[in-house]
Amino acid sequence: MFSNNQIFAAPLAGVTDRPFRRIIREFSPENPLVTEMISCHSLVAAHKNCLRNFDRYDDEGQIGAQIFGADATLMAEAAKILQDAGAKWIDINMGCPVPKVATRANAGAYLMRNHKLAGEIMSAVVRAVQIPVSIKTRLGWDDKHIDWLNLINVAAGCGVQFAALHGRTRAQLYLGNAVLPDVHDAPIPIIANGDIRNTSDVAHAESLGYAGVMIGRGLLGRPWALSEIAGGAVPDNIGLVVLKHLEYTIEYYGARSAVMMFRKHAAWYSSGLPNSSEFRVRVNSITDVNDLKREICEFWGCELNM
Ligand SMILES: Cc1cc2nc3c(=O)[nH]c(=O)nc-3n(C[C@H](O)[C@H](O)[C@H](O)COP(=O)(O)O)c2cc1C
């Protein structure tokens, strides 16, 4: 069974922001976490409308900062900024399938189709920083191009230290079951990603030669999921976890934005519980943060100390 430092939180754009990572950390002090993907353009230009461009990572433990882009010089520049901000390693996105990234910007999953450009980016980033560099990729572009091992070999040649492999192609997006290949022949450690939910999934990944596992959607509304998979308990009072996560969201984004940003989290936390659809409808119409706190307390039956 893998230990905590081999059970990673996946990068989830719009989800694994600093407030969510903070609540994950309370359950999982040792696990490696990866940030949401950060645009190298936005970071280098220090776009003010994107708070994550100004995050500091010194107090976040084992945290990798994920960048995406298609320009090797800008990617290297972005990696240096994140190293200076306290990231413990740099992760390069080579799997994002959305058209804005993969087809229009020649970044993310596009790099699986252009190993030359991928190699230039990886070499530039590895040269630019003193911390480890990893990549996160998929099996290939589609089922006719399952060439992840070629890309991993290029990565190893560029000095990339490890890779996360999502067991789907770009064409599959997030549909169908993830299928993990055997990685015993890979030249660098590979972290298994895709539909890892329980200890038998972890054992399966281990038997295929993986060096760890990475959990994405299993964390939605379940910031304790990394510790749970390693045998930890689910918290007794989930309402208090939700309230704390909301507090962290308010601290980071301010009360007005936090109410909007938190709607999706409230939906995930309540998913599957009795009366959750009515709860979601009410939460989606709330604009005042104190009303949101009251609604959360009422739903989970916890005390509100305002
Ligand atoms: C909402 C959402 C956002 C995602 N954002 C990113 C991202 O920023 N960078 C990345 O490499 N992968 C991203 N992914 C992919 C996940 O990291 C992961 O590879 C995928 O969800 C499969 O793992 P899972 O089955 O454990 O969720 C995202 C996935 C989802 C559902």
Tab-separated table of C-alpha atoms and ligand atoms in Angstrom:
chain	number	residue	atom	x	y	z
A	1	MET	CA	0.000	0.000	0.000
A	2	PHE	CA	1.301	3.449	-0.869
A	3	SER	CA	2.090	5.866	1.935
A	4	ASN	CA	0.682	9.385	2.158
A	5	ASN	CA	3.547	10.948	0.226
A	6	GLN	CA	2.643	8.706	-2.735
A	7	ILE	CA	-1.065	9.677	-2.778
A	8	PHE	CA	-1.417	12.920	-4.737
A	9	ALA	CA	-4.251	15.439	-5.149
A	10	ALA	CA	-4.760	16.093	-8.865
A	11	PRO	CA	-4.853	19.572	-10.360
A	12	LEU	CA	-8.508	20.587	-10.874
A	13	ALA	CA	-9.075	23.937	-12.582
A	14	GLY	CA	-11.702	25.980	-10.749
A	15	VAL	CA	-11.519	23.617	-7.746
A	16	THR	CA	-8.048	23.118	-6.213
A	17	ASP	CA	-7.511	26.787	-5.447
A	18	ARG	CA	-5.745	27.899	-2.297
A	19	PRO	CA	-8.837	27.674	-0.010
A	20	PHE	CA	-9.616	24.111	-1.145
A	21	ARG	CA	-5.973	23.048	-0.815
A	22	ARG	CA	-5.992	24.518	2.686
A	23	ILE	CA	-8.922	22.349	3.752
A	24	ILE	CA	-7.398	19.253	2.065
A	25	ARG	CA	-4.169	19.914	4.012
A	26	GLU	CA	-5.966	19.687	7.331
A	27	PHE	CA	-6.748	16.044	6.609
A	28	SER	CA	-3.587	15.274	4.648
A	29	PRO	CA	-0.521	17.080	5.991
A	30	GLU	CA	1.993	14.988	4.040
A	31	ASN	CA	0.318	14.307	0.709
A	32	PRO	CA	1.598	16.021	-2.430
A	33	LEU	CA	-0.959	18.446	-3.921
A	34	VAL	CA	-0.914	20.061	-7.355
A	35	THR	CA	-2.336	23.527	-8.036
A	36	GLU	CA	-4.947	24.262	-10.683
A	37	MET	CA	-3.282	24.826	-14.039
A	38	ILE	CA	-1.772	28.297	-14.332
A	39	SER	CA	-1.342	30.012	-17.705
A	40	CYS	CA	2.306	30.952	-18.319
A	41	HIS	CA	1.102	34.065	-20.185
A	42	SER	CA	-1.130	35.234	-17.339
A	43	LEU	CA	1.543	34.510	-14.733
A	44	VAL	CA	4.432	36.225	-16.528
A	45	ALA	CA	2.251	39.250	-17.353
A	46	ALA	CA	1.030	39.179	-13.700
A	47	HIS	CA	-2.594	39.642	-14.775
A	48	LYS	CA	-4.275	41.229	-11.765
A	49	ASN	CA	-7.688	39.645	-12.354
A	50	CYS	CA	-6.231	36.194	-11.609
A	51	LEU	CA	-5.533	35.876	-7.877
A	52	ARG	CA	-3.584	32.655	-8.250
A	53	ASN	CA	-0.846	34.557	-10.089
A	54	PHE	CA	0.084	35.997	-6.683
A	55	ASP	CA	-0.173	32.871	-4.510
A	56	ARG	CA	2.753	32.043	-2.232
A	57	TYR	CA	3.371	28.380	-1.531
A	58	ASP	CA	5.876	28.480	1.349
A	59	ASP	CA	3.279	27.356	3.910
A	60	GLU	CA	1.632	24.720	1.683
A	61	GLY	CA	3.946	21.759	2.283
A	62	GLN	CA	4.564	19.383	-0.630
A	63	ILE	CA	2.981	21.352	-3.438
A	64	GLY	CA	3.596	21.281	-7.165
A	65	ALA	CA	2.561	24.257	-9.290
A	66	GLN	CA	1.130	23.303	-12.655
A	67	ILE	CA	1.746	25.486	-15.705
A	68	PHE	CA	0.377	25.302	-19.216
A	69	GLY	CA	1.439	26.977	-22.413
A	70	ALA	CA	3.154	26.440	-25.757
A	71	ASP	CA	6.025	28.909	-25.558
A	72	ALA	CA	9.196	27.371	-24.080
A	73	THR	CA	10.685	30.723	-23.019
A	74	LEU	CA	7.501	31.856	-21.254
A	75	MET	CA	7.063	28.441	-19.635
A	76	ALA	CA	10.619	28.653	-18.245
A	77	GLU	CA	9.925	32.181	-17.003
A	78	ALA	CA	6.684	31.025	-15.351
A	79	ALA	CA	8.479	28.091	-13.695
A	80	LYS	CA	11.043	30.462	-12.169
A	81	ILE	CA	8.293	32.716	-10.785
A	82	LEU	CA	6.602	29.707	-9.164
A	83	GLN	CA	9.877	28.414	-7.752
A	84	ASP	CA	10.460	31.844	-6.185
A	85	ALA	CA	6.893	31.749	-4.820
A	86	GLY	CA	7.752	28.575	-2.900
A	87	ALA	CA	6.459	25.744	-5.109
A	88	LYS	CA	8.255	22.472	-4.307
A	89	TRP	CA	8.128	21.226	-7.873
A	90	ILE	CA	6.843	22.346	-11.288
A	91	ASP	CA	4.311	20.264	-13.185
A	92	ILE	CA	3.785	20.791	-16.923
A	93	ASN	CA	0.263	20.202	-18.251
A	94	MET	CA	0.356	17.848	-21.235
A	95	GLY	CA	-3.155	16.466	-20.969
A	96	CYS	CA	-5.760	19.238	-20.876
A	97	PRO	CA	-8.244	18.387	-23.659
A	98	VAL	CA	-10.358	21.552	-23.786
A	99	PRO	CA	-10.256	23.264	-27.221
A	100	LYS	CA	-9.193	26.625	-25.760
A	101	VAL	CA	-5.982	24.955	-24.519
A	102	ALA	CA	-5.387	21.858	-26.677
A	103	THR	CA	-6.351	23.035	-30.153
A	104	ARG	CA	-6.413	26.832	-30.121
A	105	ALA	CA	-3.356	27.426	-27.929
A	106	ASN	CA	-1.294	24.344	-28.918
A	107	ALA	CA	-0.807	23.611	-25.217
A	108	GLY	CA	-2.006	20.891	-22.801
A	109	ALA	CA	-2.931	17.713	-24.692
A	110	TYR	CA	-1.617	19.164	-27.987
A	111	LEU	CA	1.911	18.479	-26.711
A	112	MET	CA	1.160	14.742	-27.010
A	113	ARG	CA	0.989	15.345	-30.788
A	114	ASN	CA	4.158	17.389	-30.981
A	115	HIS	CA	6.912	15.722	-28.995
A	116	LYS	CA	9.494	18.121	-30.441
A	117	LEU	CA	7.750	21.149	-28.944
A	118	ALA	CA	7.040	19.160	-25.759
A	119	GLY	CA	10.777	18.386	-25.504
A	120	GLU	CA	11.741	22.040	-26.022
A	121	ILE	CA	9.357	23.118	-23.269
A	122	MET	CA	10.496	20.410	-20.846
A	123	SER	CA	14.194	21.153	-21.446
A	124	ALA	CA	13.670	24.903	-21.007
A	125	VAL	CA	11.732	24.418	-17.769
A	126	VAL	CA	14.214	21.873	-16.349
A	127	ARG	CA	17.098	24.266	-17.137
A	128	ALA	CA	15.285	27.238	-15.567
A	129	VAL	CA	14.658	25.845	-12.079
A	130	GLN	CA	16.504	23.995	-9.326
A	131	ILE	CA	13.390	22.142	-8.103
A	132	PRO	CA	12.061	18.909	-9.707
A	133	VAL	CA	9.929	19.050	-12.853
A	134	SER	CA	7.108	16.601	-13.640
A	135	ILE	CA	4.575	16.284	-16.442
A	136	LYS	CA	0.946	15.225	-16.396
A	137	THR	CA	-0.264	13.512	-19.535
A	138	ARG	CA	-2.688	11.002	-21.019
A	139	LEU	CA	-2.378	7.717	-22.924
A	140	GLY	CA	-2.234	9.563	-26.256
A	141	TRP	CA	-4.302	11.776	-28.557
A	142	ASP	CA	-6.805	9.045	-29.523
A	143	ASP	CA	-6.967	5.255	-29.648
A	144	LYS	CA	-4.871	5.209	-32.837
A	145	HIS	CA	-2.093	7.151	-31.140
A	146	ILE	CA	-1.405	5.501	-27.785
A	147	ASP	CA	2.157	6.787	-27.485
A	148	TRP	CA	2.489	7.852	-23.847
A	149	LEU	CA	5.706	5.817	-23.447
A	150	ASN	CA	7.384	7.768	-26.275
A	151	LEU	CA	6.519	11.049	-24.568
A	152	ILE	CA	7.711	9.706	-21.204
A	153	ASN	CA	11.013	8.694	-22.828
A	154	VAL	CA	11.385	12.226	-24.240
A	155	ALA	CA	10.579	13.598	-20.770
A	156	ALA	CA	13.198	11.391	-19.116
A	157	GLY	CA	15.791	12.549	-21.671
A	158	CYS	CA	14.978	16.186	-20.811
A	159	GLY	CA	15.535	15.631	-17.084
A	160	VAL	CA	11.873	15.416	-16.023
A	161	GLN	CA	11.806	13.466	-12.761
A	162	PHE	CA	8.361	11.855	-12.761
A	163	ALA	CA	5.042	11.872	-14.588
A	164	ALA	CA	1.354	11.461	-13.814
A	165	LEU	CA	-0.503	9.380	-16.383
A	166	HIS	CA	-4.277	9.727	-16.809
A	167	GLY	CA	-5.559	6.454	-18.262
A	168	ARG	CA	-7.635	8.042	-21.035
A	169	THR	CA	-6.893	9.559	-24.429
A	170	ARG	CA	-7.551	13.183	-25.340
A	171	ALA	CA	-10.443	12.003	-27.513
A	172	GLN	CA	-12.096	10.346	-24.509
A	173	LEU	CA	-12.109	13.577	-22.491
A	174	TYR	CA	-13.457	12.272	-19.156
A	175	LEU	CA	-15.777	9.600	-20.606
A	176	GLY	CA	-15.573	5.824	-20.286
A	177	ASN	CA	-13.454	4.010	-17.746
A	178	ALA	CA	-9.816	4.947	-17.308
A	179	VAL	CA	-7.481	2.091	-18.306
A	180	LEU	CA	-4.042	2.060	-16.747
A	181	PRO	CA	-1.226	0.456	-18.752
A	182	ASP	CA	1.626	-1.494	-17.200
A	183	VAL	CA	4.474	0.937	-16.530
A	184	HIS	CA	7.239	-1.387	-15.379
A	185	ASP	CA	9.302	-0.379	-18.446
A	186	ALA	CA	8.946	3.391	-17.968
A	187	PRO	CA	12.275	5.191	-17.429
A	188	ILE	CA	10.936	7.476	-14.640
A	189	PRO	CA	8.404	6.952	-11.811
A	190	ILE	CA	4.788	7.165	-13.002
A	191	ILE	CA	1.809	8.208	-10.865
A	192	ALA	CA	-1.499	6.550	-11.794
A	193	ASN	CA	-4.492	8.816	-12.437
A	194	GLY	CA	-8.084	8.252	-13.481
A	195	ASP	CA	-10.966	6.741	-11.489
A	196	ILE	CA	-8.838	5.859	-8.453
A	197	ARG	CA	-11.380	5.664	-5.649
A	198	ASN	CA	-10.532	2.868	-3.230
A	199	THR	CA	-7.798	0.644	-1.858
A	200	SER	CA	-8.290	-2.010	-4.540
A	201	ASP	CA	-7.726	0.642	-7.255
A	202	VAL	CA	-4.546	1.625	-5.413
A	203	ALA	CA	-3.398	-2.008	-5.150
A	204	HIS	CA	-4.108	-2.483	-8.884
A	205	ALA	CA	-1.962	0.575	-9.732
A	206	GLU	CA	0.827	-0.719	-7.519
A	207	SER	CA	0.765	-4.111	-9.266
A	208	LEU	CA	1.198	-2.366	-12.647
A	209	GLY	CA	4.410	-0.697	-11.531
A	210	TYR	CA	3.136	2.776	-10.570
A	211	ALA	CA	5.023	4.814	-7.969
A	212	GLY	CA	1.879	6.441	-6.563
A	213	VAL	CA	-1.700	7.436	-7.309
A	214	MET	CA	-3.368	10.775	-8.022
A	215	ILE	CA	-6.988	11.523	-7.129
A	216	GLY	CA	-9.070	14.171	-8.870
A	217	ARG	CA	-12.863	14.054	-8.890
A	218	GLY	CA	-12.884	11.850	-5.792
A	219	LEU	CA	-11.961	15.032	-3.895
A	220	LEU	CA	-15.056	16.978	-4.960
A	221	GLY	CA	-16.988	17.627	-1.745
A	222	ARG	CA	-14.601	15.214	0.000
A	223	PRO	CA	-11.402	17.032	0.971
A	224	TRP	CA	-10.628	14.098	3.289
A	225	ALA	CA	-10.481	11.657	0.319
A	226	LEU	CA	-6.665	11.335	0.261
A	227	SER	CA	-6.539	10.379	3.925
A	228	GLU	CA	-9.602	8.128	3.590
A	229	ILE	CA	-7.966	6.072	0.847
A	230	ALA	CA	-5.004	5.506	3.179
A	231	GLY	CA	-7.354	4.247	5.911
A	232	GLY	CA	-8.266	7.566	7.612
A	233	ALA	CA	-11.778	8.226	8.954
A	234	VAL	CA	-14.457	10.398	7.340
A	235	PRO	CA	-15.050	13.410	9.641
A	236	ASP	CA	-18.061	13.111	11.990
A	237	ASN	CA	-19.244	16.650	11.481
A	238	ILE	CA	-19.141	17.472	7.786
A	239	GLY	CA	-21.040	20.745	8.339
A	240	LEU	CA	-18.068	22.105	10.288
A	241	VAL	CA	-15.712	21.148	7.440
A	242	VAL	CA	-17.977	22.951	4.965
A	243	LEU	CA	-18.084	26.063	7.164
A	244	LYS	CA	-14.317	26.102	7.554
A	245	HIS	CA	-13.825	25.736	3.796
A	246	LEU	CA	-16.247	28.637	3.325
A	247	GLU	CA	-14.244	30.752	5.810
A	248	TYR	CA	-11.040	30.064	3.864
A	249	THR	CA	-12.848	30.983	0.638
A	250	ILE	CA	-14.015	34.283	2.173
A	251	GLU	CA	-10.484	35.071	3.395
A	252	TYR	CA	-9.104	34.497	-0.094
A	253	TYR	CA	-11.734	35.942	-2.439
A	254	GLY	CA	-13.700	38.301	-0.145
A	255	ALA	CA	-17.292	37.670	1.002
A	256	ARG	CA	-19.122	38.718	-2.186
A	257	SER	CA	-17.144	36.511	-4.574
A	258	ALA	CA	-16.928	33.684	-2.030
A	259	VAL	CA	-20.723	33.219	-2.017
A	260	MET	CA	-20.656	32.618	-5.788
A	261	MET	CA	-17.446	30.573	-5.796
A	262	PHE	CA	-18.803	28.328	-3.049
A	263	ARG	CA	-22.007	27.264	-4.825
A	264	LYS	CA	-20.362	24.367	-6.641
A	265	HIS	CA	-18.627	23.196	-3.465
A	266	ALA	CA	-21.912	23.318	-1.510
A	267	ALA	CA	-23.460	21.166	-4.250
A	268	TRP	CA	-20.632	18.611	-4.099
A	269	TYR	CA	-20.614	18.435	-0.300
A	270	SER	CA	-24.368	17.846	-0.200
A	271	SER	CA	-24.521	15.462	-3.168
A	272	GLY	CA	-26.392	12.252	-2.356
A	273	LEU	CA	-27.726	13.490	1.010
A	274	PRO	CA	-31.483	13.761	1.684
A	275	ASN	CA	-33.032	17.058	0.473
A	276	SER	CA	-29.806	18.055	-1.295
A	277	SER	CA	-31.554	19.314	-4.436
A	278	GLU	CA	-33.700	21.766	-2.407
A	279	PHE	CA	-30.558	22.819	-0.529
A	280	ARG	CA	-28.759	23.508	-3.827
A	281	VAL	CA	-31.636	25.583	-5.168
A	282	ARG	CA	-31.635	27.721	-1.995
A	283	VAL	CA	-27.823	28.089	-1.975
A	284	ASN	CA	-27.826	29.172	-5.621
A	285	SER	CA	-30.136	32.088	-4.846
A	286	ILE	CA	-28.180	33.325	-1.785
A	287	THR	CA	-26.014	36.416	-2.174
A	288	ASP	CA	-25.265	37.210	1.484
A	289	VAL	CA	-22.502	35.246	3.157
A	290	ASN	CA	-24.258	35.057	6.533
A	291	ASP	CA	-27.352	33.606	4.879
A	292	LEU	CA	-25.100	30.992	3.271
A	293	LYS	CA	-23.568	30.090	6.630
A	294	ARG	CA	-27.045	29.757	8.190
A	295	GLU	CA	-28.198	27.550	5.306
A	296	ILE	CA	-25.155	25.276	5.707
A	297	CYS	CA	-25.721	24.985	9.479
A	298	GLU	CA	-29.365	24.182	9.009
A	299	PHE	CA	-28.629	21.531	6.380
A	300	TRP	CA	-25.959	19.728	8.403
A	301	GLY	CA	-27.429	20.547	11.818
A	302	CYS	CA	-24.423	22.321	13.274
A	303	GLU	CA	-24.016	25.363	15.522
A	304	LEU	CA	-23.196	28.713	14.001
A	305	ASN	CA	-20.724	30.896	15.899
A	306	MET	CA	-20.826	34.191	14.018
B	1	LIG	C1	-13.111	20.124	-13.104
B	1	LIG	C2	-11.809	19.523	-13.554
B	1	LIG	C3	-10.704	20.339	-13.699
B	1	LIG	C4	-9.481	19.805	-14.125
B	1	LIG	N1	-8.393	20.626	-14.215
B	1	LIG	C5	-7.182	20.110	-14.545
B	1	LIG	C6	-6.024	20.924	-14.554
B	1	LIG	O1	-6.059	22.134	-14.254
B	1	LIG	N2	-4.842	20.338	-14.910
B	1	LIG	C7	-4.757	19.004	-15.235
B	1	LIG	O2	-3.665	18.522	-15.543
B	1	LIG	N3	-5.837	18.209	-15.205
B	1	LIG	C8	-7.033	18.726	-14.854
B	1	LIG	N4	-8.121	17.905	-14.778
B	1	LIG	C9	-7.947	16.441	-14.928
B	1	LIG	C10	-7.749	15.791	-13.557
B	1	LIG	O3	-6.557	16.261	-12.932
B	1	LIG	C11	-7.659	14.258	-13.680
B	1	LIG	O4	-6.621	13.947	-14.572
B	1	LIG	C12	-8.949	13.631	-14.180
B	1	LIG	O5	-10.085	14.198	-13.542
B	1	LIG	C13	-8.946	12.118	-13.979
B	1	LIG	O6	-8.758	11.789	-12.619
B	1	LIG	P1	-10.004	11.409	-11.648
B	1	LIG	O7	-10.756	10.257	-12.292
B	1	LIG	O8	-9.373	11.032	-10.343
B	1	LIG	O9	-10.868	12.629	-11.571
B	1	LIG	C14	-9.366	18.421	-14.419
B	1	LIG	C15	-10.491	17.606	-14.288
B	1	LIG	C16	-11.705	18.131	-13.866
B	1	LIG	C17	-12.888	17.225	-13.711
